[in-house]
Amino acid sequence: MNITVIGTGYVGLVTGACFSKMGNKVYCVDIVEEKIEGLKNNILPIFEPHLGTLVRTSQEKGDLIFTTDIKEALDDTDIIFIAVGTPMAEDGSANLDYIFSAASDIANNISHDSLVVIKSTVPVGTGYRVEEHINKILKENDSKVNIKMASNPEFLKEGHAIEDCLHPDRVVIGADDDEVFETLKDLYSSFVLNHDRFVLMDIKSSEMTKYVANAMLATKISFMNEVANICEVTGANVQNVRKGIGSDRRIGYDFIYAGCGYGGSCFPKDVQALINTAQVNGYEPKLLNNVEIVNKKQKTVLVKKVMDRFGEDLTGKTFAIWGLAFKPGTDDVREATSLVVASHLIKMGAKIKAYDSQATEEFKKAIDDKYLDSIEFCTGRYDATVGCDALILITEWKEFRNPDFRLLDENLNQPVIFDGRNIYDKKIEKFGFELYQIGC
């Protein structure tokens, strides 16, 4: 099939690259010329394992085309995917400006009947609003083109997006037409050998499914962090509790690891958007509100532990931070705990030495400029610990899991570790380390 994907951000780029791997001809369209020129030269705007190789190979085969010319793309297209960003607005709702801008571009450039699929995460009812918007412009242009709409939300995990896209555990399709269902099932047939993985529904339910999936996962994280905080004040160990409840097949082990809060481009934004959707429709979602409250508080837990150990005046103290990305396998620092921890410690007079193998440049862009003079960015994990009063682990990259504790002991002024992801064994305390964890 010939496909156009509008938007070359995280979702659009991964989706386009994976469709092209399966032999489809894919146009990836973006209005940012600099980004498109970079992609033509295999310079990616994001870090995602294996994506660079996939983009390069598909371009060499001619199956993946990057362009700013949307008319060129639509003229040679059967299916149009909208995969632009829906950032959080000030009131917590999803900002749909990019969605409707893409819809306008489609309406003004489309030349034949086509299927328009919204891949972006959007509030319930957006698909019908977009369909109405496109049809209104087509009518104004006296066009005879007919469009059909569908919703096909993405369920990609940053750091594992290629695997998730090529081998999905389910493909959710929302539509009001049997022909649309069959078209999209044909497109995904090479990804999904087991047809039981197709989940077909109406458009509104499909849109809601994406929000609920992320809200459910965020709820599990905040619930476990709440449990961890209760464990701390009662003397229980959340690691043992996790094993005890995870062995129950109704609960399972996924997303019940206590830590220092969730971040990224999805969970915070989507939970807020679902809260906003509920409130706009006259319902107050108390549980979801508290999921957000717990998470925001959890991002300061490490700061409190540092204060309890070193006091509120951190003048003259330097702390090493391992991990700046919101999770391993990505350079994404949106809503990352590292931003909260670093800024709070600096406000109290501390200096920071930070290391992350992928996210340093994004962190520099994200943190307020006034803090940058107090942060030294290091190129090696052990370099970041030299002369520091403690190590703070925030992102559980694999390279941090089994460090040389003897070298850490030599580098640190004091053998103190704040483990924000509970990846270290209490046994290291036998070697003289003070280990502070979450809920342990």
mmCIF file with all atom_site columns, N, CA, C and O in Angstrom, residues 23-65:
data_model
loop_
_atom_site.group_PDB
_atom_site.id
_atom_site.type_symbol
_atom_site.label_atom_id
_atom_site.label_alt_id
_atom_site.label_comp_id
_atom_site.label_asym_id
_atom_site.label_entity_id
_atom_site.label_seq_id
_atom_site.pdbx_PDB_ins_code
_atom_site.Cartn_x
_atom_site.Cartn_y
_atom_site.Cartn_z
_atom_site.occupancy
_atom_site.B_iso_or_equiv
_atom_site.pdbx_formal_charge
_atom_site.auth_seq_id
_atom_site.auth_comp_id
_atom_site.auth_asym_id
_atom_site.auth_atom_id
_atom_site.pdbx_PDB_model_num
ATOM 1   N N  . GLY A 1 23 ? 7.329  -3.317 3.318  1.00 0.00 ? 23 GLY A N  1
ATOM 2   C CA . GLY A 1 23 ? 7.179  -3.227 1.874  1.00 0.00 ? 23 GLY A CA 1
ATOM 3   C C  . GLY A 1 23 ? 6.214  -2.177 1.390  1.00 0.00 ? 23 GLY A C  1
ATOM 4   O O  . GLY A 1 23 ? 6.003  -2.038 0.172  1.00 0.00 ? 23 GLY A O  1
ATOM 5   N N  . ASN A 1 24 ? 5.607  -1.431 2.296  1.00 0.00 ? 24 ASN A N  1
ATOM 6   C CA . ASN A 1 24 ? 4.738  -0.345 1.873  1.00 0.00 ? 24 ASN A CA 1
ATOM 7   C C  . ASN A 1 24 ? 5.576  0.851  1.434  1.00 0.00 ? 24 ASN A C  1
ATOM 8   O O  . ASN A 1 24 ? 6.696  1.052  1.913  1.00 0.00 ? 24 ASN A O  1
ATOM 9   N N  . LYS A 1 25 ? 5.034  1.646  0.540  1.00 0.00 ? 25 LYS A N  1
ATOM 10  C CA . LYS A 1 25 ? 5.671  2.904  0.158  1.00 0.00 ? 25 LYS A CA 1
ATOM 11  C C  . LYS A 1 25 ? 5.121  3.983  1.082  1.00 0.00 ? 25 LYS A C  1
ATOM 12  O O  . LYS A 1 25 ? 3.909  4.227  1.105  1.00 0.00 ? 25 LYS A O  1
ATOM 13  N N  . VAL A 1 26 ? 5.995  4.616  1.836  1.00 0.00 ? 26 VAL A N  1
ATOM 14  C CA . VAL A 1 26 ? 5.564  5.536  2.879  1.00 0.00 ? 26 VAL A CA 1
ATOM 15  C C  . VAL A 1 26 ? 6.159  6.922  2.667  1.00 0.00 ? 26 VAL A C  1
ATOM 16  O O  . VAL A 1 26 ? 7.379  7.076  2.543  1.00 0.00 ? 26 VAL A O  1
ATOM 17  N N  . TYR A 1 27 ? 5.288  7.923  2.628  1.00 0.00 ? 27 TYR A N  1
ATOM 18  C CA . TYR A 1 27 ? 5.709  9.321  2.643  1.00 0.00 ? 27 TYR A CA 1
ATOM 19  C C  . TYR A 1 27 ? 5.565  9.834  4.075  1.00 0.00 ? 27 TYR A C  1
ATOM 20  O O  . TYR A 1 27 ? 4.478  9.771  4.653  1.00 0.00 ? 27 TYR A O  1
ATOM 21  N N  . CYS A 1 28 ? 6.649  10.334 4.647  1.00 0.00 ? 28 CYS A N  1
ATOM 22  C CA . CYS A 1 28 ? 6.594  11.001 5.949  1.00 0.00 ? 28 CYS A CA 1
ATOM 23  C C  . CYS A 1 28 ? 6.670  12.498 5.708  1.00 0.00 ? 28 CYS A C  1
ATOM 24  O O  . CYS A 1 28 ? 7.674  13.001 5.181  1.00 0.00 ? 28 CYS A O  1
ATOM 25  N N  . VAL A 1 29 ? 5.616  13.202 6.088  1.00 0.00 ? 29 VAL A N  1
ATOM 26  C CA . VAL A 1 29 ? 5.489  14.626 5.768  1.00 0.00 ? 29 VAL A CA 1
ATOM 27  C C  . VAL A 1 29 ? 5.622  15.464 7.033  1.00 0.00 ? 29 VAL A C  1
ATOM 28  O O  . VAL A 1 29 ? 5.057  15.133 8.078  1.00 0.00 ? 29 VAL A O  1
ATOM 29  N N  . ASP A 1 30 ? 6.366  16.555 6.918  1.00 0.00 ? 30 ASP A N  1
ATOM 30  C CA . ASP A 1 30 ? 6.492  17.498 8.025  1.00 0.00 ? 30 ASP A CA 1
ATOM 31  C C  . ASP A 1 30 ? 6.678  18.883 7.449  1.00 0.00 ? 30 ASP A C  1
ATOM 32  O O  . ASP A 1 30 ? 7.189  19.045 6.330  1.00 0.00 ? 30 ASP A O  1
ATOM 33  N N  . ILE A 1 31 ? 6.264  19.906 8.208  1.00 0.00 ? 31 ILE A N  1
ATOM 34  C CA . ILE A 1 31 ? 6.399  21.280 7.736  1.00 0.00 ? 31 ILE A CA 1
ATOM 35  C C  . ILE A 1 31 ? 7.759  21.870 8.091  1.00 0.00 ? 31 ILE A C  1
ATOM 36  O O  . ILE A 1 31 ? 8.118  22.949 7.604  1.00 0.00 ? 31 ILE A O  1
ATOM 37  N N  . VAL A 1 32 ? 8.536  21.198 8.923  1.00 0.00 ? 32 VAL A N  1
ATOM 38  C CA . VAL A 1 32 ? 9.838  21.708 9.351  1.00 0.00 ? 32 VAL A CA 1
ATOM 39  C C  . VAL A 1 32 ? 10.897 21.219 8.365  1.00 0.00 ? 32 VAL A C  1
ATOM 40  O O  . VAL A 1 32 ? 11.312 20.053 8.382  1.00 0.00 ? 32 VAL A O  1
ATOM 41  N N  . GLU A 1 33 ? 11.337 22.120 7.513  1.00 0.00 ? 33 GLU A N  1
ATOM 42  C CA . GLU A 1 33 ? 12.265 21.742 6.449  1.00 0.00 ? 33 GLU A CA 1
ATOM 43  C C  . GLU A 1 33 ? 13.584 21.201 6.992  1.00 0.00 ? 33 GLU A C  1
ATOM 44  O O  . GLU A 1 33 ? 14.155 20.247 6.449  1.00 0.00 ? 33 GLU A O  1
ATOM 45  N N  . GLU A 1 34 ? 14.080 21.824 8.064  1.00 0.00 ? 34 GLU A N  1
ATOM 46  C CA . GLU A 1 34 ? 15.351 21.395 8.635  1.00 0.00 ? 34 GLU A CA 1
ATOM 47  C C  . GLU A 1 34 ? 15.276 19.940 9.111  1.00 0.00 ? 34 GLU A C  1
ATOM 48  O O  . GLU A 1 34 ? 16.208 19.160 8.912  1.00 0.00 ? 34 GLU A O  1
ATOM 49  N N  . LYS A 1 35 ? 14.173 19.590 9.718  1.00 0.00 ? 35 LYS A N  1
ATOM 50  C CA . LYS A 1 35 ? 14.002 18.213 10.198 1.00 0.00 ? 35 LYS A CA 1
ATOM 51  C C  . LYS A 1 35 ? 13.964 17.231 9.022  1.00 0.00 ? 35 LYS A C  1
ATOM 52  O O  . LYS A 1 35 ? 14.601 16.173 9.059  1.00 0.00 ? 35 LYS A O  1
ATOM 53  N N  . ILE A 1 36 ? 13.226 17.600 7.975  1.00 0.00 ? 36 ILE A N  1
ATOM 54  C CA . ILE A 1 36 ? 13.115 16.725 6.813  1.00 0.00 ? 36 ILE A CA 1
ATOM 55  C C  . ILE A 1 36 ? 14.467 16.540 6.132  1.00 0.00 ? 36 ILE A C  1
ATOM 56  O O  . ILE A 1 36 ? 14.843 15.427 5.739  1.00 0.00 ? 36 ILE A O  1
ATOM 57  N N  . GLU A 1 37 ? 15.222 17.629 5.985  1.00 0.00 ? 37 GLU A N  1
ATOM 58  C CA . GLU A 1 37 ? 16.553 17.521 5.376  1.00 0.00 ? 37 GLU A CA 1
ATOM 59  C C  . GLU A 1 37 ? 17.458 16.626 6.215  1.00 0.00 ? 37 GLU A C  1
ATOM 60  O O  . GLU A 1 37 ? 18.241 15.841 5.683  1.00 0.00 ? 37 GLU A O  1
ATOM 61  N N  . GLY A 1 38 ? 17.351 16.762 7.530  1.00 0.00 ? 38 GLY A N  1
ATOM 62  C CA . GLY A 1 38 ? 18.141 15.895 8.388  1.00 0.00 ? 38 GLY A CA 1
ATOM 63  C C  . GLY A 1 38 ? 17.764 14.436 8.221  1.00 0.00 ? 38 GLY A C  1
ATOM 64  O O  . GLY A 1 38 ? 18.632 13.560 8.115  1.00 0.00 ? 38 GLY A O  1
ATOM 65  N N  . LEU A 1 39 ? 16.473 14.148 8.171  1.00 0.00 ? 39 LEU A N  1
ATOM 66  C CA . LEU A 1 39 ? 16.014 12.766 8.009  1.00 0.00 ? 39 LEU A CA 1
ATOM 67  C C  . LEU A 1 39 ? 16.442 12.181 6.668  1.00 0.00 ? 39 LEU A C  1
ATOM 68  O O  . LEU A 1 39 ? 16.778 10.994 6.576  1.00 0.00 ? 39 LEU A O  1
ATOM 69  N N  . LYS A 1 40 ? 16.434 13.010 5.634  1.00 0.00 ? 40 LYS A N  1
ATOM 70  C CA . LYS A 1 40 ? 16.915 12.533 4.332  1.00 0.00 ? 40 LYS A CA 1
ATOM 71  C C  . LYS A 1 40 ? 18.368 12.085 4.410  1.00 0.00 ? 40 LYS A C  1
ATOM 72  O O  . LYS A 1 40 ? 18.797 11.198 3.662  1.00 0.00 ? 40 LYS A O  1
ATOM 73  N N  . ASN A 1 41 ? 19.116 12.680 5.340  1.00 0.00 ? 41 ASN A N  1
ATOM 74  C CA . ASN A 1 41 ? 20.521 12.321 5.546  1.00 0.00 ? 41 ASN A CA 1
ATOM 75  C C  . ASN A 1 41 ? 20.704 11.403 6.753  1.00 0.00 ? 41 ASN A C  1
ATOM 76  O O  . ASN A 1 41 ? 21.796 11.287 7.302  1.00 0.00 ? 41 ASN A O  1
ATOM 77  N N  . ASN A 1 42 ? 19.611 10.767 7.150  1.00 0.00 ? 42 ASN A N  1
ATOM 78  C CA . ASN A 1 42 ? 19.618 9.803  8.261  1.00 0.00 ? 42 ASN A CA 1
ATOM 79  C C  . ASN A 1 42 ? 20.029 10.418 9.590  1.00 0.00 ? 42 ASN A C  1
ATOM 80  O O  . ASN A 1 42 ? 20.620 9.746  10.438 1.00 0.00 ? 42 ASN A O  1
ATOM 81  N N  . ILE A 1 43 ? 19.692 11.702 9.758  1.00 0.00 ? 43 ILE A N  1
ATOM 82  C CA . ILE A 1 43 ? 19.911 12.372 11.046 1.00 0.00 ? 43 ILE A CA 1
ATOM 83  C C  . ILE A 1 43 ? 18.573 12.422 11.759 1.00 0.00 ? 43 ILE A C  1
ATOM 84  O O  . ILE A 1 43 ? 17.658 13.144 11.347 1.00 0.00 ? 43 ILE A O  1
ATOM 85  N N  . LEU A 1 44 ? 18.442 11.653 12.810 1.00 0.00 ? 44 LEU A N  1
ATOM 86  C CA . LEU A 1 44 ? 17.159 11.523 13.496 1.00 0.00 ? 44 LEU A CA 1
ATOM 87  C C  . LEU A 1 44 ? 16.991 12.579 14.581 1.00 0.00 ? 44 LEU A C  1
ATOM 88  O O  . LEU A 1 44 ? 17.956 12.895 15.286 1.00 0.00 ? 44 LEU A O  1
ATOM 89  N N  . PRO A 1 45 ? 15.760 13.095 14.753 1.00 0.00 ? 45 PRO A N  1
ATOM 90  C CA . PRO A 1 45 ? 15.508 14.116 15.790 1.00 0.00 ? 45 PRO A CA 1
ATOM 91  C C  . PRO A 1 45 ? 15.325 13.513 17.179 1.00 0.00 ? 45 PRO A C  1
ATOM 92  O O  . PRO A 1 45 ? 15.212 14.236 18.158 1.00 0.00 ? 45 PRO A O  1
ATOM 93  N N  . ILE A 1 46 ? 15.245 12.183 17.264 1.00 0.00 ? 46 ILE A N  1
ATOM 94  C CA . ILE A 1 46 ? 15.057 11.501 18.542 1.00 0.00 ? 46 ILE A CA 1
ATOM 95  C C  . ILE A 1 46 ? 16.001 10.318 18.636 1.00 0.00 ? 46 ILE A C  1
ATOM 96  O O  . ILE A 1 46 ? 16.528 9.848  17.618 1.00 0.00 ? 46 ILE A O  1
ATOM 97  N N  . PHE A 1 47 ? 16.207 9.839  19.857 1.00 0.00 ? 47 PHE A N  1
ATOM 98  C CA . PHE A 1 47 ? 16.939 8.588  20.047 1.00 0.00 ? 47 PHE A CA 1
ATOM 99  C C  . PHE A 1 47 ? 15.940 7.477  20.330 1.00 0.00 ? 47 PHE A C  1
ATOM 100 O O  . PHE A 1 47 ? 15.114 7.586  21.230 1.00 0.00 ? 47 PHE A O  1
ATOM 101 N N  . GLU A 1 48 ? 16.005 6.442  19.539 1.00 0.00 ? 48 GLU A N  1
ATOM 102 C CA . GLU A 1 48 ? 15.197 5.233  19.750 1.00 0.00 ? 48 GLU A CA 1
ATOM 103 C C  . GLU A 1 48 ? 15.996 4.056  19.191 1.00 0.00 ? 48 GLU A C  1
ATOM 104 O O  . GLU A 1 48 ? 16.383 4.071  18.016 1.00 0.00 ? 48 GLU A O  1
ATOM 105 N N  . PRO A 1 49 ? 16.275 3.056  20.017 1.00 0.00 ? 49 PRO A N  1
ATOM 106 C CA . PRO A 1 49 ? 17.079 1.918  19.562 1.00 0.00 ? 49 PRO A CA 1
ATOM 107 C C  . PRO A 1 49 ? 16.555 1.309  18.261 1.00 0.00 ? 49 PRO A C  1
ATOM 108 O O  . PRO A 1 49 ? 15.351 1.078  18.111 1.00 0.00 ? 49 PRO A O  1
ATOM 109 N N  . HIS A 1 50 ? 17.464 1.100  17.308 1.00 0.00 ? 50 HIS A N  1
ATOM 110 C CA . HIS A 1 50 ? 17.211 0.426  16.024 1.00 0.00 ? 50 HIS A CA 1
ATOM 111 C C  . HIS A 1 50 ? 16.470 1.290  15.006 1.00 0.00 ? 50 HIS A C  1
ATOM 112 O O  . HIS A 1 50 ? 16.327 0.883  13.845 1.00 0.00 ? 50 HIS A O  1
ATOM 113 N N  . LEU A 1 51 ? 15.990 2.448  15.391 1.00 0.00 ? 51 LEU A N  1
ATOM 114 C CA . LEU A 1 51 ? 15.234 3.282  14.454 1.00 0.00 ? 51 LEU A CA 1
ATOM 115 C C  . LEU A 1 51 ? 16.128 3.818  13.348 1.00 0.00 ? 51 LEU A C  1
ATOM 116 O O  . LEU A 1 51 ? 15.728 3.843  12.181 1.00 0.00 ? 51 LEU A O  1
ATOM 117 N N  . GLY A 1 52 ? 17.346 4.225  13.696 1.00 0.00 ? 52 GLY A N  1
ATOM 118 C CA . GLY A 1 52 ? 18.252 4.781  12.691 1.00 0.00 ? 52 GLY A CA 1
ATOM 119 C C  . GLY A 1 52 ? 18.551 3.795  11.577 1.00 0.00 ? 52 GLY A C  1
ATOM 120 O O  . GLY A 1 52 ? 18.543 4.149  10.388 1.00 0.00 ? 52 GLY A O  1
ATOM 121 N N  . THR A 1 53 ? 18.803 2.556  11.942 1.00 0.00 ? 53 THR A N  1
ATOM 122 C CA . THR A 1 53 ? 19.086 1.521  10.942 1.00 0.00 ? 53 THR A CA 1
ATOM 123 C C  . THR A 1 53 ? 17.886 1.295  10.042 1.00 0.00 ? 53 THR A C  1
ATOM 124 O O  . THR A 1 53 ? 18.023 1.152  8.820  1.00 0.00 ? 53 THR A O  1
ATOM 125 N N  . LEU A 1 54 ? 16.710 1.264  10.640 1.00 0.00 ? 54 LEU A N  1
ATOM 126 C CA . LEU A 1 54 ? 15.487 1.034  9.879  1.00 0.00 ? 54 LEU A CA 1
ATOM 127 C C  . LEU A 1 54 ? 15.225 2.174  8.897  1.00 0.00 ? 54 LEU A C  1
ATOM 128 O O  . LEU A 1 54 ? 14.874 1.930  7.725  1.00 0.00 ? 54 LEU A O  1
ATOM 129 N N  . VAL A 1 55 ? 15.417 3.408  9.338  1.00 0.00 ? 55 VAL A N  1
ATOM 130 C CA . VAL A 1 55 ? 15.223 4.566  8.467  1.00 0.00 ? 55 VAL A CA 1
ATOM 131 C C  . VAL A 1 55 ? 16.210 4.535  7.298  1.00 0.00 ? 55 VAL A C  1
ATOM 132 O O  . VAL A 1 55 ? 15.833 4.735  6.135  1.00 0.00 ? 55 VAL A O  1
ATOM 133 N N  . ARG A 1 56 ? 17.463 4.272  7.606  1.00 0.00 ? 56 ARG A N  1
ATOM 134 C CA . ARG A 1 56 ? 18.489 4.250  6.553  1.00 0.00 ? 56 ARG A CA 1
ATOM 135 C C  . ARG A 1 56 ? 18.195 3.167  5.507  1.00 0.00 ? 56 ARG A C  1
ATOM 136 O O  . ARG A 1 56 ? 18.238 3.410  4.292  1.00 0.00 ? 56 ARG A O  1
ATOM 137 N N  . THR A 1 57 ? 17.884 1.968  5.970  1.00 0.00 ? 57 THR A N  1
ATOM 138 C CA . THR A 1 57 ? 17.634 0.849  5.066  1.00 0.00 ? 57 THR A CA 1
ATOM 139 C C  . THR A 1 57 ? 16.417 1.095  4.186  1.00 0.00 ? 57 THR A C  1
ATOM 140 O O  . THR A 1 57 ? 16.453 0.847  2.970  1.00 0.00 ? 57 THR A O  1
ATOM 141 N N  . SER A 1 58 ? 15.341 1.609  4.767  1.00 0.00 ? 58 SER A N  1
ATOM 142 C CA . SER A 1 58 ? 14.119 1.847  3.997  1.00 0.00 ? 58 SER A CA 1
ATOM 143 C C  . SER A 1 58 ? 14.301 2.965  2.985  1.00 0.00 ? 58 SER A C  1
ATOM 144 O O  . SER A 1 58 ? 13.739 2.915  1.877  1.00 0.00 ? 58 SER A O  1
ATOM 145 N N  . GLN A 1 59 ? 15.076 3.969  3.347  1.00 0.00 ? 59 GLN A N  1
ATOM 146 C CA . GLN A 1 59 ? 15.360 5.037  2.381  1.00 0.00 ? 59 GLN A CA 1
ATOM 147 C C  . GLN A 1 59 ? 16.182 4.504  1.208  1.00 0.00 ? 59 GLN A C  1
ATOM 148 O O  . GLN A 1 59 ? 15.930 4.858  0.058  1.00 0.00 ? 59 GLN A O  1
ATOM 149 N N  . GLU A 1 60 ? 17.149 3.659  1.509  1.00 0.00 ? 60 GLU A N  1
ATOM 150 C CA . GLU A 1 60 ? 17.990 3.096  0.440  1.00 0.00 ? 60 GLU A CA 1
ATOM 151 C C  . GLU A 1 60 ? 17.165 2.269  -0.539 1.00 0.00 ? 60 GLU A C  1
ATOM 152 O O  . GLU A 1 60 ? 17.447 2.221  -1.735 1.00 0.00 ? 60 GLU A O  1
ATOM 153 N N  . LYS A 1 61 ? 16.126 1.616  -0.028 1.00 0.00 ? 61 LYS A N  1
ATOM 154 C CA . LYS A 1 61 ? 15.262 0.792  -0.875 1.00 0.00 ? 61 LYS A CA 1
ATOM 155 C C  . LYS A 1 61 ? 14.216 1.621  -1.612 1.00 0.00 ? 61 LYS A C  1
ATOM 156 O O  . LYS A 1 61 ? 13.521 1.102  -2.493 1.00 0.00 ? 61 LYS A O  1
ATOM 157 N N  . GLY A 1 62 ? 14.071 2.890  -1.212 1.00 0.00 ? 62 GLY A N  1
ATOM 158 C CA . GLY A 1 62 ? 13.070 3.746  -1.835 1.00 0.00 ? 62 GLY A CA 1
ATOM 159 C C  . GLY A 1 62 ? 11.678 3.580  -1.264 1.00 0.00 ? 62 GLY A C  1
ATOM 160 O O  . GLY A 1 62 ? 10.698 4.100  -1.822 1.00 0.00 ? 62 GLY A O  1
ATOM 161 N N  . ASP A 1 63 ? 11.571 2.874  -0.152 1.00 0.00 ? 63 ASP A N  1
ATOM 162 C CA . ASP A 1 63 ? 10.262 2.645  0.463  1.00 0.00 ? 63 ASP A CA 1
ATOM 163 C C  . ASP A 1 63 ? 9.865  3.741  1.453  1.00 0.00 ? 63 ASP A C  1
ATOM 164 O O  . ASP A 1 63 ? 8.699  3.810  1.862  1.00 0.00 ? 63 ASP A O  1
ATOM 165 N N  . LEU A 1 64 ? 10.808 4.561  1.851  1.00 0.00 ? 64 LEU A N  1
ATOM 166 C CA . LEU A 1 64 ? 10.545 5.615  2.832  1.00 0.00 ? 64 LEU A CA 1
ATOM 167 C C  . LEU A 1 64 ? 11.011 6.949  2.275  1.00 0.00 ? 64 LEU A C  1
ATOM 168 O O  . LEU A 1 64 ? 12.195 7.122  1.966  1.00 0.00 ? 64 LEU A O  1
ATOM 169 N N  . ILE A 1 65 ? 10.069 7.875  2.131  1.00 0.00 ? 65 ILE A N  1
ATOM 170 C CA . ILE A 1 65 ? 10.348 9.170  1.506  1.00 0.00 ? 65 ILE A CA 1
ATOM 171 C C  . ILE A 1 65 ? 9.989  10.278 2.486  1.00 0.00 ? 65 ILE A C  1
ATOM 172 O O  . ILE A 1 65 ? 8.857  10.327 2.996  1.00 0.00 ? 65 ILE A O  1
#
